[in-house]
Short mmCIF file of C-alpha atoms in Angstrom, two decimals:
data_model
loop_
_atom_site.label_atom_id
_atom_site.label_comp_id
_atom_site.label_asym_id
_atom_site.label_seq_id
_atom_site.Cartn_x
_atom_site.Cartn_y
_atom_site.Cartn_z
CA MET A 1 0.43 -0.39 0.26
CA ASN A 2 0.98 3.02 -0.65
CA PHE A 3 0.59 6.33 1.79
CA GLN A 4 1.43 10.30 0.48
CA LYS A 5 1.44 12.90 2.00
CA VAL A 6 -1.57 15.32 2.11
CA SER A 7 -1.51 19.52 2.29
CA PRO A 8 -2.94 21.59 5.69
CA GLY A 9 -6.39 21.36 5.16
CA GLN A 10 -6.69 18.29 3.25
CA GLU A 11 -9.17 15.73 3.65
CA ILE A 12 -8.23 12.06 4.83
CA VAL A 13 -9.59 9.37 3.18
CA PHE A 14 -8.41 6.43 4.89
CA ARG A 15 -8.83 2.61 3.49
CA ALA A 16 -10.00 0.15 6.07
CA ASN A 17 -6.34 -1.57 5.39
CA GLU A 18 -4.35 1.89 5.16
CA TRP A 19 -5.80 2.39 8.40
CA ASN A 20 -4.89 -0.38 10.15
CA ALA A 21 -1.45 -0.87 8.92
CA MET A 22 -0.55 2.38 10.65
CA LEU A 23 -2.55 0.85 13.40
CA GLY A 24 -0.23 -1.65 12.98
CA ALA A 25 3.10 -0.07 12.48
CA GLY A 26 2.39 2.19 15.99
CA ALA A 27 1.89 -1.05 17.75
CA ALA A 28 5.38 -1.80 16.62
CA TRP A 29 7.34 1.01 16.90
CA LEU A 30 6.04 1.58 20.47
CA ASN A 31 6.53 -1.72 21.47
CA GLY A 32 10.10 -1.48 19.75
CA LEU A 33 11.13 1.16 22.36
CA LEU A 34 10.15 -1.35 25.84
CA THR A 35 12.34 -4.25 23.82
CA VAL A 36 16.73 -3.56 25.47
CA ASN A 37 18.13 -6.29 22.78
CA ALA A 38 21.52 -7.27 23.81
CA LYS A 39 24.73 -6.29 21.82
CA VAL A 40 26.27 -8.76 20.82
CA GLY A 41 30.18 -8.65 21.18
CA ARG A 42 33.62 -10.27 19.53
CA ARG A 43 34.35 -11.09 23.28
CA ARG A 44 35.73 -14.91 24.10
CA GLU A 45 34.68 -16.41 26.86
CA GLY A 46 37.93 -17.27 29.03
CA ILE A 47 39.78 -14.93 26.98
CA ILE A 48 41.11 -11.51 27.43
CA GLN A 49 44.04 -9.24 26.31
CA ILE A 50 46.62 -8.17 27.92
CA LYS A 51 49.07 -5.52 28.47
CA ASN A 52 53.60 -6.39 28.83
CA GLY A 53 53.43 -3.83 31.08
CA THR A 54 56.63 -5.92 32.53
CA ALA A 55 59.80 -4.29 30.44
CA ASN A 56 61.17 -8.08 29.16
CA ALA A 57 59.74 -10.11 25.78
CA ILE A 58 57.55 -12.69 26.97
CA PRO A 59 56.90 -15.85 25.44
CA PRO A 60 53.40 -18.02 24.67
CA TYR A 61 52.55 -19.96 27.75
CA ARG A 62 54.19 -18.23 30.62
CA ALA A 63 51.82 -15.87 33.23
CA LEU A 64 51.53 -12.71 33.79
CA ALA A 65 49.53 -10.76 36.81
CA LEU A 66 46.92 -8.43 36.16
CA ASP A 67 46.52 -5.29 37.26
CA GLU A 68 44.84 -2.44 36.35
CA PRO A 69 42.33 -2.53 33.13
CA LEU A 70 43.02 -0.45 30.19
CA LEU A 71 39.89 1.82 29.85
CA GLY A 72 40.23 2.76 25.88
CA GLN A 73 38.77 6.16 25.00
CA ASP A 74 35.08 4.22 24.08
CA VAL A 75 33.60 3.15 27.79
CA ASP A 76 31.30 -0.10 25.61
CA ALA A 77 34.65 -1.03 24.60
CA PHE A 78 34.65 -3.84 27.25
CA GLN A 79 31.39 -5.00 26.29
CA ASP A 80 33.59 -6.13 23.23
CA GLU A 81 36.87 -6.79 24.80
CA PHE A 82 38.35 -7.13 28.69
CA ALA A 83 42.10 -5.33 28.14
CA PHE A 84 44.81 -5.14 31.77
CA ASN A 85 47.94 -4.28 32.01
CA GLY A 86 50.37 -7.50 32.63
CA VAL A 87 52.74 -7.32 35.53
CA THR A 88 55.50 -9.37 35.95
CA PRO A 89 54.27 -12.05 39.09
CA ASP A 90 55.78 -11.55 42.35
CA PRO A 91 53.01 -14.64 44.44
CA GLU A 92 55.69 -14.51 47.88
CA ASN A 93 54.60 -11.02 48.08
CA GLU A 94 51.34 -10.21 47.15
CA PRO A 95 48.69 -12.17 47.73
CA THR A 96 46.72 -11.45 44.41
CA HIS A 97 49.59 -12.82 42.34
CA ARG A 98 48.47 -16.53 43.43
CA SER A 99 45.52 -16.24 41.13
CA ARG A 100 44.32 -13.51 39.24
CA VAL A 101 47.09 -14.50 36.28
CA ALA A 102 46.64 -14.75 33.25
CA ILE A 103 48.75 -16.92 30.64
CA LEU A 104 49.74 -15.51 27.47
CA LEU A 105 48.43 -16.89 24.10
CA ALA A 106 50.90 -15.69 21.98
CA PRO A 107 54.83 -14.19 22.78
CA ALA A 108 54.76 -10.39 24.18
CA ALA A 109 57.25 -7.38 23.42
CA ALA A 110 57.10 -4.70 26.10
CA GLY A 111 54.15 -2.86 25.50
CA ASP A 112 52.22 -5.44 23.12
CA ILE A 113 49.27 -6.48 23.93
CA VAL A 114 48.53 -10.18 23.22
CA PRO A 115 45.30 -12.31 23.33
CA ALA A 116 45.71 -14.36 27.17
CA LEU A 117 43.84 -16.68 28.65
CA ILE A 118 42.29 -16.48 32.47
CA ARG A 119 39.67 -19.38 32.58
CA GLY A 120 38.79 -22.50 30.56
CA GLN A 121 41.23 -25.86 29.23
CA ILE A 122 44.65 -25.52 27.81
CA VAL A 123 48.17 -27.29 26.99
CA LEU A 124 50.98 -25.56 29.59
CA PRO A 125 54.34 -26.81 29.59
CA ILE A 126 54.73 -26.95 33.51
CA ARG A 127 58.16 -28.31 36.02
CA VAL A 128 56.02 -30.64 37.18
CA TYR A 129 57.76 -32.17 40.91
CA ASP A 130 55.64 -35.22 41.04
CA VAL A 131 52.69 -36.80 39.20
CA ALA A 132 50.52 -36.45 41.96
CA HIS A 133 50.24 -33.18 41.64
CA ASN A 134 46.92 -31.68 40.44
CA ARG A 135 47.73 -28.09 40.28
CA ALA A 136 50.42 -26.04 39.43
CA ARG A 137 51.98 -22.04 41.29
CA VAL A 138 53.08 -19.55 39.07
CA ILE A 139 56.62 -18.75 40.59
CA ALA A 140 58.41 -15.56 39.86
CA ASP A 141 59.88 -16.01 36.00
CA GLY A 142 56.35 -16.56 34.66
CA THR A 143 56.38 -20.34 34.93
CA LEU A 144 54.10 -23.03 36.65
CA GLN A 145 55.42 -25.72 38.74
CA SER A 146 53.36 -28.25 40.11
CA CYS A 147 52.63 -28.29 43.34
CA THR A 148 49.04 -28.73 45.95
CA PHE A 149 47.52 -25.17 45.60
CA GLY A 150 47.43 -22.91 42.48
CA PRO A 151 45.83 -21.25 40.28
CA VAL A 152 45.61 -23.96 37.23
CA ARG A 153 44.51 -27.52 38.27
CA ILE A 154 45.88 -30.38 36.51
CA LEU A 155 43.90 -32.52 34.67
CA GLY A 156 46.61 -34.55 33.19
CA VAL A 157 50.09 -35.31 33.70
CA GLN A 158 52.50 -38.32 32.29
CA GLU A 159 55.89 -37.84 34.06
CA THR A 160 58.06 -35.30 35.77
CA GLY A 161 60.43 -33.38 34.73
CA GLU A 162 60.77 -29.25 33.54
CA ASN A 163 58.85 -27.76 30.63
CA LYS A 164 55.99 -31.11 31.16
CA LEU A 165 52.95 -31.08 28.41
CA CYS A 166 49.63 -31.43 31.23
CA LEU A 167 46.51 -30.62 30.14
CA CYS A 168 44.85 -27.62 32.25
CA ASP A 169 42.39 -26.41 33.49
CA VAL A 170 42.94 -22.38 34.46
CA ASP A 171 40.57 -22.27 37.40
CA GLY A 172 40.63 -17.83 36.92
CA PHE A 173 40.31 -16.26 40.20
CA ASP A 174 39.06 -19.63 42.16
CA GLY A 175 41.81 -21.26 42.34
CA GLY A 176 44.26 -19.11 45.46
CA HIS A 177 45.83 -21.38 47.62
CA THR A 178 48.99 -21.03 49.72
CA LEU A 179 50.03 -23.21 52.86
CA ILE A 180 50.89 -20.84 55.73
CA LYS A 181 52.09 -21.91 59.02
CA VAL A 182 50.41 -21.87 62.78
CA PRO A 183 51.86 -19.37 64.88
CA SER A 184 52.95 -21.09 68.87
CA GLY A 185 49.90 -19.42 69.93
CA GLY A 186 47.63 -20.81 67.58
CA ILE A 187 45.20 -18.83 65.12
CA THR A 188 42.36 -16.98 66.58
CA ALA A 189 39.40 -18.00 66.62
CA GLY A 190 36.82 -15.13 64.34
CA THR A 191 33.61 -14.73 63.22
CA TYR A 192 32.18 -13.87 59.58
CA ALA A 193 31.02 -10.48 60.96
CA ALA A 194 34.10 -9.73 62.47
CA PRO A 195 37.02 -11.81 61.54
CA GLU A 196 40.64 -12.78 64.26
CA GLU A 197 43.86 -11.94 62.64
CA THR A 198 46.68 -13.34 63.34
CA LEU A 199 50.70 -13.34 61.93
CA CYS A 200 51.25 -16.39 60.58
CA ARG A 201 54.18 -17.08 58.26
CA ILE A 202 53.10 -18.08 54.82
CA ALA A 203 55.54 -21.50 53.30
CA TRP A 204 56.33 -22.03 50.26
CA PRO A 205 56.94 -24.91 48.65
CA HIS A 206 60.80 -25.73 47.90
CA ALA A 207 62.06 -24.79 44.68
CA ASP A 208 63.36 -28.19 43.94
CA THR A 209 61.14 -30.64 45.56
CA GLY A 210 58.02 -29.05 46.12
CA ALA A 211 57.54 -30.55 49.30
CA ALA A 212 56.53 -26.81 52.53
CA THR A 213 59.67 -25.51 54.02
CA ASP A 214 59.81 -22.64 55.82
CA HIS A 215 61.17 -19.51 53.88
CA PRO A 216 64.30 -17.79 54.63
CA SER A 217 63.01 -14.13 55.86
CA GLU A 218 60.73 -14.68 58.53
CA THR A 219 59.79 -11.71 58.44
CA ASP A 220 60.40 -10.53 54.82
CA HIS A 221 57.54 -12.92 54.34
CA ARG A 222 54.81 -12.85 57.36
CA VAL A 223 51.73 -11.61 56.55
CA ASN A 224 47.89 -10.85 58.45
CA VAL A 225 45.64 -14.44 58.23
CA PHE A 226 41.89 -13.60 58.63
CA ASN A 227 40.02 -15.86 60.89
CA TYR A 228 36.02 -16.69 59.89
CA GLY A 229 35.69 -19.84 62.23
CA PRO A 230 37.49 -21.06 65.41
CA GLU A 231 40.22 -21.00 67.03
CA ILE A 232 43.39 -23.51 65.24
CA ALA A 233 45.88 -24.79 67.65
CA HIS A 234 49.27 -24.71 67.32
CA SER A 235 51.10 -27.64 66.84
CA ASP A 236 55.28 -28.15 65.91
CA GLY A 237 55.48 -28.62 62.30
CA LYS A 238 51.86 -27.94 61.21
CA TYR A 239 51.01 -26.46 57.88
CA ILE A 240 47.87 -25.42 57.00
CA HIS A 241 45.99 -24.45 53.61
CA ALA A 242 44.77 -20.94 53.24
CA ARG A 243 42.09 -19.62 50.78
CA ILE A 244 43.04 -16.11 49.00
CA MET A 245 39.89 -14.19 48.85
CA ALA A 246 39.39 -11.43 47.54
CA GLY A 247 43.30 -10.14 48.76
CA ARG A 248 42.96 -11.76 52.50
CA ILE A 249 44.47 -15.18 53.59
CA ILE A 250 41.92 -16.96 54.54
CA PRO A 251 42.64 -20.74 57.19
CA ASP A 252 40.48 -22.85 54.68
CA ILE A 253 39.50 -25.54 57.34
CA GLU A 254 38.16 -28.52 55.08
CA TYR A 255 41.60 -28.39 53.57
CA CYS A 256 43.76 -28.44 56.38
CA SER A 257 46.84 -30.91 56.86
CA GLU A 258 50.19 -31.74 58.47
CA ASP A 259 52.73 -31.55 55.90
#
């Protein structure tokens, strides 16, 4: 049907089908005002863009710790792509670096922006100490070592040694664990509303054996542990697993063990 413009004062005569079509078009337009259409972005699940914020070239399958997000001129850019600045991991001194990491999927010169994996399955080269280890942790140079905690879950491994290819699942922020040594006075009980802080020492696995050992520098690596649960008594040589949550180190009672 052909709608024509009319002049002021001109008589308008509608056919029934024209009138109904106009009403239908108006209703459809009004309904469209109330409809929110999701924008189809280019972002791939589990993959972000990361800028090599270090001074060195980083090979693929190394880890960088996530720092500040990179915000472009367009505030809607995050609908299409997540981008972060990546820094050299310092897991012994920066609790968030034990879990907030991304695995580079391409080589990155200093200042380059490349895709990186923060969640999902991937084959990674890992220094495997024990085929029974089911986790991998990031060390200071961005490489991975097998352990009993860490941001990467090991799904399949065949032998021990350097750079052994392992089928892995990157957990993202959910994999932050460490080992802490219970002090002589124990860890004070706390509640969810009022957690108690206790000064403890982090115990990192030995570089050659993967076994938990005291760090040589007690003062440099003492941390405040926030306990939301019952008291944890001291016993000689006792380590407990702790979880990293929102930058806090929290005893994980379910995983307490003698190591």
